[in-house]
Coordinates of C-alpha atoms in Angstrom, one line a residue:
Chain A
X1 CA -34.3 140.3 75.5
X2 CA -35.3 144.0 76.7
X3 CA -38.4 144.8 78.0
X4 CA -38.9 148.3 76.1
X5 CA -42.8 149.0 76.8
X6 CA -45.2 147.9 79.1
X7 CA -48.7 148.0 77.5
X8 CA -52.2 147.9 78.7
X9 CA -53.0 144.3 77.5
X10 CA -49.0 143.4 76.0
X11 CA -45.9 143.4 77.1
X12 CA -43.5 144.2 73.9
X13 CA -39.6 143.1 73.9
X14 CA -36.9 143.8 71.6
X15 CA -35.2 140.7 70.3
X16 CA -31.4 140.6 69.6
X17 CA -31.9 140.4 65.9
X18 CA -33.9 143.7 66.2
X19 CA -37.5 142.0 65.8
X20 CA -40.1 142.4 68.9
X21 CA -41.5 140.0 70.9
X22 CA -45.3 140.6 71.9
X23 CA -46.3 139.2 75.2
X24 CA -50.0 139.2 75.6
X25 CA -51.1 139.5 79.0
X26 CA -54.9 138.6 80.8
X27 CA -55.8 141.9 80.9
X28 CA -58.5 144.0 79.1
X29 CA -59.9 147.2 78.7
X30 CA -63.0 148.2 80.4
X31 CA -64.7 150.4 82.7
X32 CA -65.5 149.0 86.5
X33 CA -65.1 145.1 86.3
X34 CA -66.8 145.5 82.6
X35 CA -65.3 144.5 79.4
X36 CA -65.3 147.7 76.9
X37 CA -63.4 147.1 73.5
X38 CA -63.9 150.7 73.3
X39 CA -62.5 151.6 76.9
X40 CA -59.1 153.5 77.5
X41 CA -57.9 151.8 80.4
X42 CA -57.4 148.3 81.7
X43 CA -60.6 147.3 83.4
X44 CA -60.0 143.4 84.4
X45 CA -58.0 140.6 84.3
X46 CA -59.7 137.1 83.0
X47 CA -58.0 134.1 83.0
X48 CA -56.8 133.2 79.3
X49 CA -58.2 136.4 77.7
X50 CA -53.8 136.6 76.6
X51 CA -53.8 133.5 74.9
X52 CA -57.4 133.8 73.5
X53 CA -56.5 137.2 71.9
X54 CA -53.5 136.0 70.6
X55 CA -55.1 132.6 69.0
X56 CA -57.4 134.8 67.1
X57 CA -54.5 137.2 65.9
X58 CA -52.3 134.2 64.6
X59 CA -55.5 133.2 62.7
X60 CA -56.3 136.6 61.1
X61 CA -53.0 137.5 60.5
X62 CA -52.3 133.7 58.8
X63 CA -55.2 135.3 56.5
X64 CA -54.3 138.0 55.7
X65 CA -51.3 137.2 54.7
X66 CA -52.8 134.3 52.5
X67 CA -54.8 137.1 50.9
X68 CA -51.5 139.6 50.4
X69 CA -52.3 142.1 53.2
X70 CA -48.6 143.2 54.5
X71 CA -48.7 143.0 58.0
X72 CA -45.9 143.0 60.7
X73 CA -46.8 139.1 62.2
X74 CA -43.9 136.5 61.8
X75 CA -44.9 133.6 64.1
X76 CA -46.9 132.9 67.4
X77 CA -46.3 131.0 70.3
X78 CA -49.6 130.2 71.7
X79 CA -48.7 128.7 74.9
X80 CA -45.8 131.0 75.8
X81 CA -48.7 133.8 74.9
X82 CA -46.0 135.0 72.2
X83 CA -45.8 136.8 69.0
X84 CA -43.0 137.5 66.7
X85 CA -42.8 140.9 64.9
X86 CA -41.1 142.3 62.4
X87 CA -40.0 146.1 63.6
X88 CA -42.5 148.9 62.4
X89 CA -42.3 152.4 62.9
X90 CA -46.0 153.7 63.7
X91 CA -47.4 157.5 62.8
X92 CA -46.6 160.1 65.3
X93 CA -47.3 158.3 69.0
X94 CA -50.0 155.7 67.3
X95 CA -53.3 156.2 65.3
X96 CA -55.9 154.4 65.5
X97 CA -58.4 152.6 62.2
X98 CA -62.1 152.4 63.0
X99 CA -64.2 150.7 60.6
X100 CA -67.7 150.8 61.1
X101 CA -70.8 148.9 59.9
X102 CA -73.4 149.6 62.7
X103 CA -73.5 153.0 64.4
X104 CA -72.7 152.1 68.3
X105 CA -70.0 152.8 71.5
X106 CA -68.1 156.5 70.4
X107 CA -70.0 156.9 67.0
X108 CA -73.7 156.6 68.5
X109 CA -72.0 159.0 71.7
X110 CA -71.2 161.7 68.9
X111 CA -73.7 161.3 66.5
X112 CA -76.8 160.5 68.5
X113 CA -78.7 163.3 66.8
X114 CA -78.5 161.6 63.0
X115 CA -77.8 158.3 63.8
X116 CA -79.9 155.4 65.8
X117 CA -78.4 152.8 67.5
X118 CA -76.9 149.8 65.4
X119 CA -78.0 151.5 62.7
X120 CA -76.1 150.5 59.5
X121 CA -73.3 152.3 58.3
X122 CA -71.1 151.3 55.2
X123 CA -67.8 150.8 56.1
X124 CA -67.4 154.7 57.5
X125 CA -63.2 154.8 58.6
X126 CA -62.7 157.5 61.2
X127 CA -59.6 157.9 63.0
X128 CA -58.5 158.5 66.4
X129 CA -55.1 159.7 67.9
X130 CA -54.1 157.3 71.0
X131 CA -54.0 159.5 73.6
X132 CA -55.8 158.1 76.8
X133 CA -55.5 161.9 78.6
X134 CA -57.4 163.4 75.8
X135 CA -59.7 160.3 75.7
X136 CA -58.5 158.9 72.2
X137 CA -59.9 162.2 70.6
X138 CA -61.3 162.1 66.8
X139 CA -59.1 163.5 64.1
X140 CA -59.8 164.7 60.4
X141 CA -57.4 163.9 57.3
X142 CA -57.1 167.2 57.0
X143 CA -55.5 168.2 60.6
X144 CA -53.3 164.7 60.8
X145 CA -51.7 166.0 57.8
X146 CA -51.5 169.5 59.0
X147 CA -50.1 168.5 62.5
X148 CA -47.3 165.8 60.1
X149 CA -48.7 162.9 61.2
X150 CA -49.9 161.4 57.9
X151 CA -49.3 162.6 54.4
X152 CA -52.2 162.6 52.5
X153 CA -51.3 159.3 50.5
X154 CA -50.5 158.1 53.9
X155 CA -53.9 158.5 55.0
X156 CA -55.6 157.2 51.6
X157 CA -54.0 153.6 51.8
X158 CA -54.5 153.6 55.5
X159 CA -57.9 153.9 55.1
X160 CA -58.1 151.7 51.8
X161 CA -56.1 149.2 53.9
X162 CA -58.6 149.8 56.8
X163 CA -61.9 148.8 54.7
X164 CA -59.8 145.8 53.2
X165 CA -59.0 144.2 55.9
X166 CA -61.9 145.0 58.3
X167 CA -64.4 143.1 55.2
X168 CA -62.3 140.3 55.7
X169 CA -62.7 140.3 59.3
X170 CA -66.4 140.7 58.9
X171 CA -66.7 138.1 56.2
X172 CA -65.3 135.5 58.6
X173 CA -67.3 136.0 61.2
X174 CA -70.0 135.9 58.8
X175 CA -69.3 132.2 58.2
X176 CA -70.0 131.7 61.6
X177 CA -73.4 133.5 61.9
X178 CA -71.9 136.6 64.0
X179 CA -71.9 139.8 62.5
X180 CA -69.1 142.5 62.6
X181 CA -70.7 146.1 64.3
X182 CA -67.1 148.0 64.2
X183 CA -63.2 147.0 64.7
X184 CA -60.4 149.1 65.2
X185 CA -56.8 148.5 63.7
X186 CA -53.0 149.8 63.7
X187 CA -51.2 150.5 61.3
X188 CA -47.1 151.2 61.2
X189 CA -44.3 151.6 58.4
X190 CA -41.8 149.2 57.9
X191 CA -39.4 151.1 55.3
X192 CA -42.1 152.7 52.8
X193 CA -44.2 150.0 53.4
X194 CA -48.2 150.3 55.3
X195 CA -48.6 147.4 57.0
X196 CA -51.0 146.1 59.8
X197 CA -49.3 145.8 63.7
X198 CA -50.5 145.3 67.1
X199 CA -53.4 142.1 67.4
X200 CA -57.0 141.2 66.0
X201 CA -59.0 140.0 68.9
X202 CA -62.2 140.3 70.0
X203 CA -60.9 143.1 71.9
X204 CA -60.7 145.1 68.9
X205 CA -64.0 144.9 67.9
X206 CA -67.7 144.4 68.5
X207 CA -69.5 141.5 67.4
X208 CA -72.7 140.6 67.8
X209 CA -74.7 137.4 67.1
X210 CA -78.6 137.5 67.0
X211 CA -78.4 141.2 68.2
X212 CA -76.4 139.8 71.2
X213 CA -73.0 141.2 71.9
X214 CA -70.2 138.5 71.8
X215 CA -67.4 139.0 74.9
X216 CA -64.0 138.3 73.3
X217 CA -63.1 134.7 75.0
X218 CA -66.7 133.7 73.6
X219 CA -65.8 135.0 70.2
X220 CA -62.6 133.2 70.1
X221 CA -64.5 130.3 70.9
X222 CA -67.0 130.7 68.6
X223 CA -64.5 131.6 65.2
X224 CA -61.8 128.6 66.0
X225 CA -64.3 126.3 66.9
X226 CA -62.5 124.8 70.0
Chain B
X1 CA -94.3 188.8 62.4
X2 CA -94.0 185.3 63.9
X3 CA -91.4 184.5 66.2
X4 CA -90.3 181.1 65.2
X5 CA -87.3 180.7 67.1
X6 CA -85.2 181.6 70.4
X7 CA -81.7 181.5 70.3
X8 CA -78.8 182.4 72.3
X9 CA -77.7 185.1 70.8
X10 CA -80.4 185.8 68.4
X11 CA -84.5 186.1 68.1
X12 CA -85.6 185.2 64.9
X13 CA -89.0 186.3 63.1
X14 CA -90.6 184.9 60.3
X15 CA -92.0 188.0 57.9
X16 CA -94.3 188.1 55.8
X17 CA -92.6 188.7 52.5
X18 CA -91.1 185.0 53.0
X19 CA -88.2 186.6 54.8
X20 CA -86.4 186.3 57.7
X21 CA -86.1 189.2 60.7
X22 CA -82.9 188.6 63.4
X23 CA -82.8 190.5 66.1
X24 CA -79.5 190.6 68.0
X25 CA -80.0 189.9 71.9
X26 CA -77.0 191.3 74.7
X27 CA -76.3 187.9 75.7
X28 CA -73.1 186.8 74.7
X29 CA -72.0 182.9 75.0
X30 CA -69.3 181.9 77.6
X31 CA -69.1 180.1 81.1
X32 CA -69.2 181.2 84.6
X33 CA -69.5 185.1 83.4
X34 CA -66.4 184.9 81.1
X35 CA -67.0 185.7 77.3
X36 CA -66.0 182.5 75.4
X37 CA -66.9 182.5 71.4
X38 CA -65.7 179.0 71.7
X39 CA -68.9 178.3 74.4
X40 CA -72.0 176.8 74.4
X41 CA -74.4 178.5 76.5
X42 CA -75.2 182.3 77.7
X43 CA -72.6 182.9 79.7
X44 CA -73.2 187.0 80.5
X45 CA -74.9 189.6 79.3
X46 CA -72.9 192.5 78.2
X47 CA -74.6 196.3 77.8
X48 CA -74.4 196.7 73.5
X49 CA -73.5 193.6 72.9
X50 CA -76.1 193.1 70.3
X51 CA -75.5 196.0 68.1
X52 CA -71.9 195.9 68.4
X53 CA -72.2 192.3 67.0
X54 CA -74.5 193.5 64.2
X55 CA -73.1 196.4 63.3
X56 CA -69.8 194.4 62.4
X57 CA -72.1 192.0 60.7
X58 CA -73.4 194.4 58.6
X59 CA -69.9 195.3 57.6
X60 CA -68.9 192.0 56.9
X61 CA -71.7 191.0 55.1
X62 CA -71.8 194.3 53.1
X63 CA -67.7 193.6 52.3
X64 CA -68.5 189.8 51.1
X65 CA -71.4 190.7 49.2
X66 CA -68.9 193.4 47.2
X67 CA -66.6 190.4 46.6
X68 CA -69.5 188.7 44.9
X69 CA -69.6 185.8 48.0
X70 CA -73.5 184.5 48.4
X71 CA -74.6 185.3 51.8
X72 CA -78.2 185.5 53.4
X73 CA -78.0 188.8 53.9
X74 CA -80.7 191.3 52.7
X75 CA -80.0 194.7 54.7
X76 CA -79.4 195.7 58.3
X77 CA -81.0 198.4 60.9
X78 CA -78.1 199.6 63.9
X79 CA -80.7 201.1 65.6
X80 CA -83.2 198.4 66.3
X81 CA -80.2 195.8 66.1
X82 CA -82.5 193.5 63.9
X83 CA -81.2 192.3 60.5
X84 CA -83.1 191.4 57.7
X85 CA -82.1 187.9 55.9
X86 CA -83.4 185.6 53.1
X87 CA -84.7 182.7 53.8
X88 CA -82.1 179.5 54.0
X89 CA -81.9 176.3 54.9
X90 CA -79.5 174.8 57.3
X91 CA -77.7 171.3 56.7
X92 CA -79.4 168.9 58.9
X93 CA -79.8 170.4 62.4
X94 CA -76.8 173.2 61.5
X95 CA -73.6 173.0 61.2
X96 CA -70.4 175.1 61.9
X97 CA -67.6 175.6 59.8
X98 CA -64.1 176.1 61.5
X99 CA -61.6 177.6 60.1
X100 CA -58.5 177.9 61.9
X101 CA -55.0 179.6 61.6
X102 CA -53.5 179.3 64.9
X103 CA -53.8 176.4 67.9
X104 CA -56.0 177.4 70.3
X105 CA -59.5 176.9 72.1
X106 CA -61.2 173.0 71.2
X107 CA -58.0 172.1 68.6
X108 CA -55.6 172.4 71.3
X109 CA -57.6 170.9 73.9
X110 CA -57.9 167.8 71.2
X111 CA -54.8 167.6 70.0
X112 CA -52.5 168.9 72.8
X113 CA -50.3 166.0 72.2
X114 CA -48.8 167.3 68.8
X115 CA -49.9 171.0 68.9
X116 CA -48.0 173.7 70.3
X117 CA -50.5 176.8 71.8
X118 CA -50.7 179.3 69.3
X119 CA -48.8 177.4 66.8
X120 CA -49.7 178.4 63.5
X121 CA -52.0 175.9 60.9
X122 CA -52.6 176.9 57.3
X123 CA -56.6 177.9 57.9
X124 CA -57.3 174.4 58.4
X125 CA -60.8 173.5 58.4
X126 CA -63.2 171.5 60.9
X127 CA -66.9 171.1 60.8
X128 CA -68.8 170.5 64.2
X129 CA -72.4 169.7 64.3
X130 CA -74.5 172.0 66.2
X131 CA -75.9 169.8 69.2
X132 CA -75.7 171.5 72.9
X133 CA -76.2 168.1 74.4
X134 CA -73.2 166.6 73.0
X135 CA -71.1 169.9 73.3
X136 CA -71.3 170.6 69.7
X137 CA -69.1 167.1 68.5
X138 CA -66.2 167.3 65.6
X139 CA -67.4 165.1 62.3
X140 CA -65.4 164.2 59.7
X141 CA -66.4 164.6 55.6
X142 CA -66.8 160.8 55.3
X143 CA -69.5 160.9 58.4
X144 CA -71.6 164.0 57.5
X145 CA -71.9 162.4 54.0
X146 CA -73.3 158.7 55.7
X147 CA -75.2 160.3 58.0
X148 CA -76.8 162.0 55.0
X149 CA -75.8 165.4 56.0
X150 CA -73.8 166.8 52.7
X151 CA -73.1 165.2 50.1
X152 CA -69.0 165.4 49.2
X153 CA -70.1 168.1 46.7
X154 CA -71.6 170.2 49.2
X155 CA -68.8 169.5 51.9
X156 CA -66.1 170.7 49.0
X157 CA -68.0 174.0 48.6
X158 CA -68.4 174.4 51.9
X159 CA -64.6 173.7 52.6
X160 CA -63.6 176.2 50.1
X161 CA -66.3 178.8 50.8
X162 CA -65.1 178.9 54.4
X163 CA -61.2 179.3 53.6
X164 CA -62.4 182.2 51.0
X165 CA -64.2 183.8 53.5
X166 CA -62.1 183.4 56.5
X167 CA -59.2 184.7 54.3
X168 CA -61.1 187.9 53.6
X169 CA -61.8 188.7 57.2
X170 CA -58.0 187.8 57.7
X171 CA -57.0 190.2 55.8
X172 CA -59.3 193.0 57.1
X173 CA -58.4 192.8 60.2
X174 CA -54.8 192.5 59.3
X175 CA -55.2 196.3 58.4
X176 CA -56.0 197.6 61.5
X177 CA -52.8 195.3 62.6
X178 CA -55.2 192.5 64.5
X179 CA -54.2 188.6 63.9
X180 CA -57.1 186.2 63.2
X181 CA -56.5 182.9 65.3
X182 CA -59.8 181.3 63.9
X183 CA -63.3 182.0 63.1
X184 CA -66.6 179.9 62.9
X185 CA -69.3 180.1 60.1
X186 CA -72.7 178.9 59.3
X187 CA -73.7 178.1 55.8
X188 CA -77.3 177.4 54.4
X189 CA -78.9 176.6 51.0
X190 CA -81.3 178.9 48.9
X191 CA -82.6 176.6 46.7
X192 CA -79.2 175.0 45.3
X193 CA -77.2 177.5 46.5
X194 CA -74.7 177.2 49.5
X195 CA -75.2 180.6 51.0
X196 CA -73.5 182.5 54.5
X197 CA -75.9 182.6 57.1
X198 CA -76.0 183.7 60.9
X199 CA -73.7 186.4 61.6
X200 CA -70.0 187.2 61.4
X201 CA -68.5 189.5 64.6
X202 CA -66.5 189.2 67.8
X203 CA -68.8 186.4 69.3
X204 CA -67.3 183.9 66.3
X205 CA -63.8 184.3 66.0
X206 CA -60.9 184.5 68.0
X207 CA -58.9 187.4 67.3
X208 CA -55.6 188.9 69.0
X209 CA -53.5 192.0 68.9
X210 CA -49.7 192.2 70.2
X211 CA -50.4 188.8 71.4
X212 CA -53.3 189.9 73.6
X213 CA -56.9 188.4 73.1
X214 CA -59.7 191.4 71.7
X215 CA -63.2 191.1 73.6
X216 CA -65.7 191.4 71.0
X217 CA -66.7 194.7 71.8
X218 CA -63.3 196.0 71.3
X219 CA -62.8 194.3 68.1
X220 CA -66.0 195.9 66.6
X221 CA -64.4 199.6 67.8
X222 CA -60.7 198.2 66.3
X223 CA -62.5 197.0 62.9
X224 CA -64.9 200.1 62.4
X225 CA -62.8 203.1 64.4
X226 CA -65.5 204.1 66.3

């Protein structure tokens, strides 16, 4: 098994039978000792935040696959802090999905002459090229698919996908009270096929329950019930 | 004749017809004493400046209105570098249209990661919102239209309005054998129409001859052989 990139919270190896093997670590993004599901670099380390991320992806991807959403996830191994993969190519050196529902973190930074904080937005998809030098900047349908990163089909189901599986997310955590502000997601081909990679933790989005910000291990906690 | 507004470049008067007086200042945007049209602030202040940047206006204006393209544009007097302008009404606090045909100044700095510098794009188009404080962000189509600034009608005409009328100045300088690397425009409404507005010279676009960057000034003496 070949280690072939060291991530910011995972580890990812290639397996002999040309799958990946996902090896979530305790580390997170954030800015000084503070958590920041928006941040670009790893911030802290917190006991169990691997296995805690990676108990709420094998949940969401379970469901989303119940519901028909392609997605790269074969199996997790919770207490080796595990995931399978099937292999997927992703567009230019990685995109990401925003979905939004309440105007905070990058949006409100940008937008802070139009928009009030947590104000409510309907599902707005914007996307971001991962770049940490260039701070993850924003980027238009238009210039992805002038630069080749996207065709414009591409970028429709990507961002149909997006709103998809981002309600789902947001209905779930509606069963438990806690309401969705915004999530980001990742998208790669596998063949022809669109279909959802990397995780869906709570450090991929920001939750909030009675206007209170949830930290990730607390959202885990609070979804699984455990 | 009220003065109802300061601007960097640009006095404007309210008159009392209902229309609108600009009077072209000698400041010049830029940082640190260097002309920058892709800048923010007052950078320098530069001897002619003003008529130089109206009297290329005036041309351009004069040129779009022959091509039957609205603009706010009523007449123009060299000497007293004021221009004389129908009323209009910008998109929430203002906007600017980008159109672009080569990588350089804010798109490169973006997306440096997949652009070469000076690589050519096919006038791709970028809106910013006008907001010193934020350093003028980049918004996509989906955004402006939850935010309530355009509605996707509006946004198409605007797209398409700006690549018309980029093309046209294109190609004007492309006579006197000077290469348009991207210009920036500001549209307003006159009652449901989507209208040109502000100004159109050397302090908007980037433009280049033999690979050499042309000072505004120089352009306007390139453009009109005087």
């Amino acid at each position: 098994m070949e280690l072939v990139n060291k991530g910011k919270t995972k580890d990812v190896y290639k397996l002999e039978n040309g799958n990946y093997l996902l090896k979530f670590k305790d580390d997170v993004t954030g800015e000084d000792g503070v958590f920041d599901p928006g941040a670009n670099k790893v911030g802290l380390t917190i006991e169990g935040a691997g296995r805690s991320a990676l108990k709420l992806s094998k949940y969401f991807f379970e469901l989303l696959e119940e519901k028909g959403i392609p997605t790269h996830y074969i199996d997790a191994d919770v207490e080796e802090a595990t995931m399978t993969v099937k292999p997927a190519k992703v567009f230019g050196n990685g995109l990401e999905m925003i979905c939004r529902y309440r105007a905070v973190g990058s949006f409100l930074r940008r937008y802070g002459m139009y928009a009030k904080e947590g104000q409510p937005l309907d599902a707005l998809v914007e996307v971001t090229i991962k770049d940490d030098e260039r701070n993850d900047p924003l980027i238009t349908e238009d210039a992805l698919c002038m630069l080749g990163i996207l065709t414009h089909d591409e970028y429709e189901t990507l961002k149909e996908l997006t709103i998809k599986i981002s309600n789902i997310v947001k209905e779930e955590l509606a069963k438990k009270g806690i309401e969705l502000y915004d999530i980001k997601l990742e998208f790669g081909k596998i063949g022809d096929e669109i279909v959802l990679i990397d995780e869906i933790s709570g450090g991929n989005m920001r939750a909030y329950k009675d206007g209170k910000y949830i930290e990730p291990l607390e959202l885990e906690k609070l979804i699984l019930n455990d």
